[in-house]
Amino acid sequence: MNTEYSQAVPATRRTSREQCLSRGAAVRGWQRLVLGVLCLFVLPGCGQQQSFPARPITLICPWSAGGGTDRVSRQMAMQLERRFGVPVNVINATGGSGVTGFTRGARSRPDGYTLMMMTVELSMLHWRELTEITHRDFAALSLLNRDAAALFVREDAEYVSLADLETAIREAPEPLKASGTAQGGIWHAAVAGWLDSRGLPADAVTWVSLNGSGPSLQELMAGGLDIVCCAVAEADALLASKRVRCLGVMAGQRLPTAADIPTFREQGADWEMAGWRGLGVPAGVPEDRLQILTDAVEAEATSEEFREFLSLAGFDHSFQPATEFGPTLEAQDRLFERVMTSDALGGVAADAAGGMVFPTVIGSLLLLAAAVAVSTRGAAVSNEAALTMSREGVLNAAAVVLSVAAFIASVDLVGFLVAATLVLLVLLLRFGTHPLKAGLIALTAAGAVQLLFAGVLRVPLPRGLWFEG
Amino acid sequence: MAEILTAAATTLADPLVWGVVVAAALYGVAIGSMPGLTATMGVALFVPVTFWLPPVPALAGIATMVACAIFAGDIPTTLLRIPGTPASAAYAAEAHELARQGQAGRALGMALVASITGGLFGAVVLMLLGSQLAGIASWFSVAEYFWLYTLGLSCAVLVAPGRVSLSLVSLLLGLLCSTVGLSAVHAEPRFTLGIPELLGGVGFIPAMVGLFGMSEVLRNALALRRRAGIAADAASGQADVGSVVNTAPPVVSVSLQQLFSRPVAWLRSAVIGVFVGVLPGAGADIASWVASAASPRGGQSDDTKMHRIADACTANSSSLAAAWIPALVFGIPGDSVTAMVIGVLAMKNLDPGPDVFQKQAALVYGLYLTFMLANLVLLPIGLIAIRAAGFVMQTPQRILLPLIVLLCVVGSFAINGSLFDVGLMLMFGLVGVACDRLSIPVGPMVLGIILGGPLEERFVQTLSGGRGSLLAFVERPVAAGLAAVVGIAWLVAIARLLRRGHTAKTPDEPGSGQEATTEANASN
């Protein structure tokens, strides 16, 4: 498997690192291990420099480490790193269903050194008015994969086809409970859109807002849900062991990986919906750099290695070059305008507990606890005696706070190494270390941290505008 | 069975496995001892390497890395009061207190021994009962999780040093912080003040590094005298060096003896760890809080602190192997680490599922054995790490403090690569100092920030699943049972509070032995 990967890449494009790796795959045992570990640690130094890219590239992944999007991001990063000969670091800028990551990506400098892993949420979030950012803030590089939504029920459920389920939904005395993701997420939109296309009201199914397909499947098995909507790959193990049943996949044609599952269309429901992932850069990257990136990403995304990765990981391979991906993004935007602003999704958003219920409960309890604490204050001895304030001490603490604040304000401009050295220098001098010794310690420590975090642990520390040109 | 074990054992004879395990152990110790770098991040960085490895070494590497990272998290916790991983936050105050009394070596020795024995227990349980235990996960629906999280949070309040009402304030502040941002269950942003970074909420890494690490720096800076400090540093430094450097094999045997002088406590903690670990969505951090709450409260003596450390470390390590059970059996990842394990299995064309124990028996048993190997390798490497960390105690404060500031800055930056998080860390540092002045413990606040999101989600999900009826929380038997446990824990706490109020009025009344010690210490 390892050697196949390397064979698939054109020989002319081989960098020294890749040769390390293919050699690493060819030898056995200890040698292989040592080479593998060496390759991991010397990556930044391995490989030749080109005019672009000449320094590390950052790939922003809007979802957390370990998830599907993260895995696709890291595979892509690894392949691009080999091609370019510079480190490609994945940052997981998570939160807000992707808002944090997309915001970071759209606001980063369009110099080609920041790549964005775009996901279907990019087409959805701005219709929920959670962000101003749309796909127009990015230039498309390639569509990498697409995972069609599918409906799952427990194996012991009485419905065996989509029509049965629809009947059950129509006739249930109390609405059936469904999940697969949070309120307003992609799988929720998929179910709401399907219901809408069948002329069913928005509240025909109660959407329980669970955080992801894993917890939803677990809840399905625990009996707390009736229906789960997610990608087929996410339920593979349960499907194979006959604990859940798949009633249909919302794709144009049957999936090559699961050919026995009928599509919605085959069962008479005119509805398709899929999550997707693709690479982009912030809009405004110079034409020549964009071309280099587009060529590289298209070549890597169509490589045998990437295909094999996707199929092993259970993802569907749906490559589209930049020229097609752009129009696809536009079409997705139109589709979600329809779905996200329709009654189908808007109506379901009214929840049993509104967003302020929990904070209100916690806030009231906090007031209560604080009242008890204050009223019994006499019983406790205050800690203040232990902390006598002196002018010197206050100045010490102020130096710490101000130097960290100065670090935050200046690091993007002067880079990590300079900013960290200055923080250390100021504090060491303030705390009474000899200036010569302080200088030495500051430089060594800042350098060591830079080496450890940026070099070995691949944390992209700011390099500073001064040094980037 | 016998031939499977033989087959599994032969896979372990491969020098590649040993090489990977040793390398992963070193890497895990490095990751775990850096505040801000979590075991999850370490595994994510390690995954690309697994592409070139056969399945058993690949999984052995992940298992070893996580086990070592969870132990190594105790090193900065003890020496600097900055939890290296969230799993160490439960006993940060106790461990650092011991270190300041020159007992860092003892505390770390205990943490190491407890981690190893806990980890081994977890591995044995995984081996003997793996497939049976998997069933537990399917008893747990959202209502049960709600009560489990409530139990974890209650434990954090009840075990925190000082008055219960202040711990409760701390916890509730943490829970309130966790509601900032775009809630996973609602389609609306809350308390974001229009700042896009806050849509992602208050990260627990910057909060933890700020509340524990940065506040400790600020407190020390407030007390630091330029002249007088130097002499005092040198003196206290000397005292501490001895105890850390002396953590050689004899201390291990002493720690072992001390650990097993309380066999029931050890077993209880290990079982708690396994039980919490086997549930998807509850991991090492909850395990260590629950176990230290189950640990009897016998005042604030050094021995009690040591027991807390022992119990919590045993539980957080024994939960690690158990967390693999739902991943292997159902393909449902309990946390990000096991999500990546499933990814690695898929890359190797191995499908997790209930028949994994039949179809992939050699692999699964090989994996069990590597869990044991991982914990055995941890012993020498952990000892080396403790010795290497000894230099921290030798460094005078005026040099150490600036270095810790840098570590706090990088640690809070690393996880998301965001300067906003560094600012957040600084703010929580100031909050930490304020809390210290008001005698409010910060441990519950950190747990509140970590668990607030999942707790609210389960709360809303249970309500919407039950269509708004509060009965949904206690309808299912397991949920009702857990609710009763939470209720009893609080009743006991309130009863104790009332008694304390009584004894406080009549301080001369001779209380019943241990209880009196608790009162005396609690009001100090």
XYZ file of C-alpha atoms in Angstrom, chain A residues 1-2 5 17 21 24-25 28-30 32-33 36-37 40-41 64-67 70-71 74-75 78 82 91-97 99-100 103-104 107 125 128 130-131 174-177 182-184 206-211 214-215 217-219 221-224 234 236-238 241 243 308-309 312-314 349 351-359 361-363 365-367 369-370 372-374 376-384 387-390 392-394 396-398 400-401 403-405 407-408 411-412 416 420 423-424 427-434 437 441 445-446 449 452-453 456-462, chain B residues 14-16 18-20 23 27 30-31 34-35 37 40-41 44-49 51-54 136-143 145-146 163 165-166 168-173 175-176 178-179 182-191 196-197 199-201 214 217-227 230 280 326 329-333 336 339-340 342-344 346-349 351-355 396-403 405-407 409-411 413-420 422-426 430 433 436-439 452 455-468 476 504 523-524:
300
model
C 0.000 0.000 0.000
C 2.762 2.371 0.934
C 1.157 5.633 -2.938
C 11.198 14.211 1.325
C 9.283 8.263 2.407
C 11.108 4.296 4.171
C 8.320 2.136 2.828
C 11.612 -3.060 7.112
C 11.634 -2.989 10.886
C 13.948 -0.664 12.714
C 11.648 1.921 8.576
C 10.756 3.242 11.990
C 9.639 7.473 9.524
C 10.394 9.326 12.736
C 8.439 13.635 10.730
C 10.958 15.684 12.605
C -11.921 19.775 15.302
C -9.016 17.342 15.192
C -10.035 13.762 14.521
C -13.234 14.398 12.567
C -9.791 17.121 9.759
C -8.702 13.819 8.246
C -4.426 16.426 7.018
C -4.208 14.023 4.079
C 0.596 15.877 3.721
C 5.491 16.675 -0.344
C -4.913 24.661 12.166
C -8.211 23.551 13.679
C -10.046 26.859 14.043
C -13.207 25.378 15.502
C -16.468 26.667 16.856
C -19.773 28.139 15.817
C -20.515 25.347 13.284
C -18.068 30.383 11.627
C -14.765 30.752 13.481
C -13.991 34.030 9.437
C -10.314 33.359 10.072
C -9.768 37.575 6.892
C -24.361 29.823 7.736
C -28.984 31.811 9.119
C -24.656 33.908 11.683
C -21.946 35.452 9.558
C -46.739 11.876 18.530
C -44.088 13.130 16.083
C -41.129 10.767 15.558
C -37.771 11.968 16.887
C -27.294 20.164 15.635
C -30.334 22.300 14.919
C -29.951 23.909 11.496
C -39.136 16.463 16.213
C -35.498 17.378 15.639
C -33.397 16.584 18.714
C -30.287 18.721 18.444
C -27.415 16.271 18.964
C -23.801 17.150 18.388
C -21.709 9.536 16.549
C -23.860 10.681 19.486
C -26.339 6.818 16.366
C -25.633 6.026 20.005
C -28.910 7.707 20.940
C -29.507 2.522 19.698
C -30.349 3.659 23.233
C -33.931 4.174 22.029
C -34.030 7.953 22.367
C -20.520 7.286 9.451
C -20.790 1.718 8.444
C -19.972 -0.433 11.449
C -23.554 -0.456 12.725
C -23.432 -5.579 12.059
C -27.969 -2.905 14.170
C -7.312 5.428 -2.059
C -7.353 7.492 1.124
C -10.432 3.536 2.710
C -11.812 6.246 4.950
C -15.277 5.589 3.518
C -36.188 26.091 15.074
C -37.421 24.583 20.503
C -38.729 23.228 23.779
C -36.061 25.237 25.609
C -34.958 28.524 24.112
C -31.376 29.708 24.051
C -31.759 31.752 27.210
C -33.329 29.082 29.440
C -30.084 27.443 30.514
C -28.139 30.698 31.088
C -31.187 28.909 35.313
C -27.417 29.066 35.853
C -27.522 32.825 36.461
C -28.371 29.671 40.855
C -25.226 31.816 40.755
C -26.995 34.706 42.481
C -24.934 30.698 45.750
C -23.264 34.117 45.907
C -25.220 32.249 50.620
C -21.463 32.761 50.307
C -21.693 36.427 51.289
C -21.861 33.168 55.730
C -18.741 35.187 55.067
C -18.058 35.753 58.752
C -17.379 32.077 59.309
C -14.448 31.980 56.924
C -11.083 33.610 57.253
C -10.346 35.805 54.268
C -7.288 34.976 52.267
C -6.316 38.641 52.030
C -1.515 38.661 50.097
C -0.130 41.917 51.308
C 0.128 44.314 48.413
C 3.397 46.115 48.024
C 6.967 46.543 44.038
C 4.683 43.538 43.796
C 1.974 45.472 41.974
C 5.785 43.198 38.978
C 2.288 41.955 38.197
C 1.605 44.959 35.971
C 3.559 40.637 33.421
C 0.130 41.780 32.219
C 4.195 42.543 28.450
C 1.710 39.823 27.454
C -0.630 42.511 26.097
C 3.082 40.524 22.815
C -0.485 40.136 21.520
C 3.514 39.547 17.371
C 1.878 39.636 13.946
C 7.133 35.252 17.438
C 8.845 36.420 22.840
C 8.620 39.677 26.808
C 11.255 37.528 28.485
C 10.298 40.444 32.782
C 13.751 39.072 33.583
C 15.104 42.599 33.990
C 12.092 43.660 36.010
C 12.546 40.703 38.382
C 16.188 41.623 38.930
C 18.240 39.333 36.682
C 21.617 40.629 35.470
C 22.317 36.871 31.750
C 18.261 33.415 28.716
C 14.421 30.243 25.627
C 12.552 32.022 22.818
C 10.322 27.357 22.161
C 10.046 22.958 19.623
C 6.609 24.335 18.771
C 8.715 19.667 15.930
C 5.098 20.171 17.016
C 4.079 22.030 13.841
C 2.317 24.905 15.565
C 2.333 27.770 13.064
C 3.787 30.560 15.210
C 3.555 34.003 13.551
C 8.417 -7.333 16.409
C 11.154 -4.803 17.234
C 9.158 -2.267 15.238
C 8.906 -1.739 20.660
C 10.569 1.037 18.708
C 7.261 2.754 18.026
C 9.267 6.765 20.487
C 6.589 12.056 22.301
C 6.697 15.884 25.688
C 3.135 16.705 24.582
C 3.497 21.140 27.699
C 0.509 23.031 29.069
C -0.969 20.721 24.125
C -5.794 14.787 21.176
C -3.510 17.206 19.405
C -3.615 14.200 15.360
C 0.043 14.985 14.693
C 0.952 11.311 15.010
C -1.709 9.978 12.628
C 0.192 10.734 9.376
C 3.073 8.587 10.684
C 0.184 5.498 7.371
C 3.604 3.873 7.077
C 3.123 1.449 9.935
C 1.332 -1.910 10.145
C -23.296 -0.326 28.965
C -23.044 2.405 26.354
C -26.467 1.544 24.983
C -28.130 2.139 28.371
C -27.099 5.745 28.157
C -29.393 8.140 26.351
C -29.270 11.919 26.696
C -31.070 11.948 30.064
C -25.682 11.735 30.262
C -27.291 14.809 31.775
C -16.456 26.306 51.541
C -20.892 27.843 48.579
C -17.706 29.365 47.126
C -20.514 26.430 43.776
C -20.046 30.079 42.775
C -16.905 29.031 40.920
C -18.674 26.187 39.101
C -21.632 28.353 38.119
C -19.317 31.075 36.806
C -21.006 27.135 33.406
C -22.009 30.687 32.553
C -19.574 28.002 28.652
C -22.820 29.505 27.349
C -23.012 29.781 19.162
C -24.697 27.014 21.102
C -24.623 23.630 19.451
C -28.314 23.108 20.173
C -29.708 26.498 19.308
C -29.419 28.430 16.107
C -28.544 31.620 17.969
C -25.331 33.265 19.153
C -25.281 34.316 22.832
C -23.195 36.878 24.753
C -16.615 36.750 15.758
C -14.003 34.827 17.803
C -18.955 32.701 18.395
C -16.688 29.719 19.008
C -17.120 30.169 22.761
C -1.047 32.712 34.718
C 2.622 33.708 38.018
C 0.782 36.904 38.936
C 0.450 35.841 42.565
C 4.146 35.067 42.779
C 5.005 38.316 41.007
C 2.965 40.202 43.593
C 4.970 38.604 46.376
C 8.369 38.761 44.651
C 11.064 40.973 46.209
C 14.058 41.679 44.030
C 16.711 41.460 46.747
C 17.050 35.813 45.523
C -18.768 7.718 24.882
C -17.317 1.622 22.179
C -17.349 -2.613 19.173
C -19.780 -0.098 17.671
C -17.513 2.137 15.640
C -18.856 5.000 17.755
C -16.009 7.220 18.883
C -11.528 12.745 19.413
C -12.372 8.994 16.465
C -8.863 9.059 15.062
C -11.394 4.513 13.948
C -9.851 6.537 11.122
C -6.591 4.623 11.422
C -10.294 2.282 8.347
C -7.025 3.183 6.644
C -5.767 -0.300 7.448
C -8.927 -1.821 5.986
C -13.664 -2.365 10.160
C -14.627 -1.962 13.786
C -17.842 -3.723 14.797
C -19.264 -6.297 17.195
C -17.510 -9.120 15.337
C 15.203 30.654 40.924
C 11.753 32.223 40.728
C 12.895 35.463 39.092
C 14.043 33.424 36.067
C 11.339 30.772 36.231
C 8.383 33.205 36.259
C 9.173 34.866 32.880
C 9.666 31.410 31.353
C 4.708 33.413 31.169
C 6.091 32.394 27.776
C 4.825 28.837 28.250
C 1.348 32.352 26.017
C 2.462 29.597 23.642
C 0.257 27.008 25.318
C -1.922 30.000 21.323
C -1.060 26.492 20.143
C -4.435 24.762 20.215
C -6.259 27.102 17.818
C -3.407 29.272 16.601
C -5.338 32.302 17.785
C -4.060 35.458 19.517
C -7.562 36.027 20.848
C -3.834 34.475 24.410
C -5.837 37.531 25.471
C -8.473 35.253 26.967
C -5.735 33.427 28.895
C -4.471 36.751 30.281
C -6.564 38.116 36.407
C -5.949 36.207 41.147
C -7.622 33.565 45.118
C -8.190 36.771 47.074
C -11.820 35.741 47.652
C -10.843 32.136 48.543
C -21.048 23.319 30.386
C -24.487 19.602 29.968
C -26.663 22.237 28.324
C -26.951 20.139 25.172
C -28.134 17.111 27.139
C -30.505 19.337 29.115
C -32.119 20.777 25.995
C -32.072 17.438 24.162
C -33.793 15.679 27.044
C -36.398 18.431 27.189
C -37.047 18.461 23.446
C -37.031 14.643 23.346
C -39.657 14.667 26.106
C -41.526 17.495 24.360
C -40.950 19.926 27.201
C -35.745 5.831 32.398
C -18.521 26.790 64.139
C -12.145 27.032 58.066
C -8.458 27.861 57.824
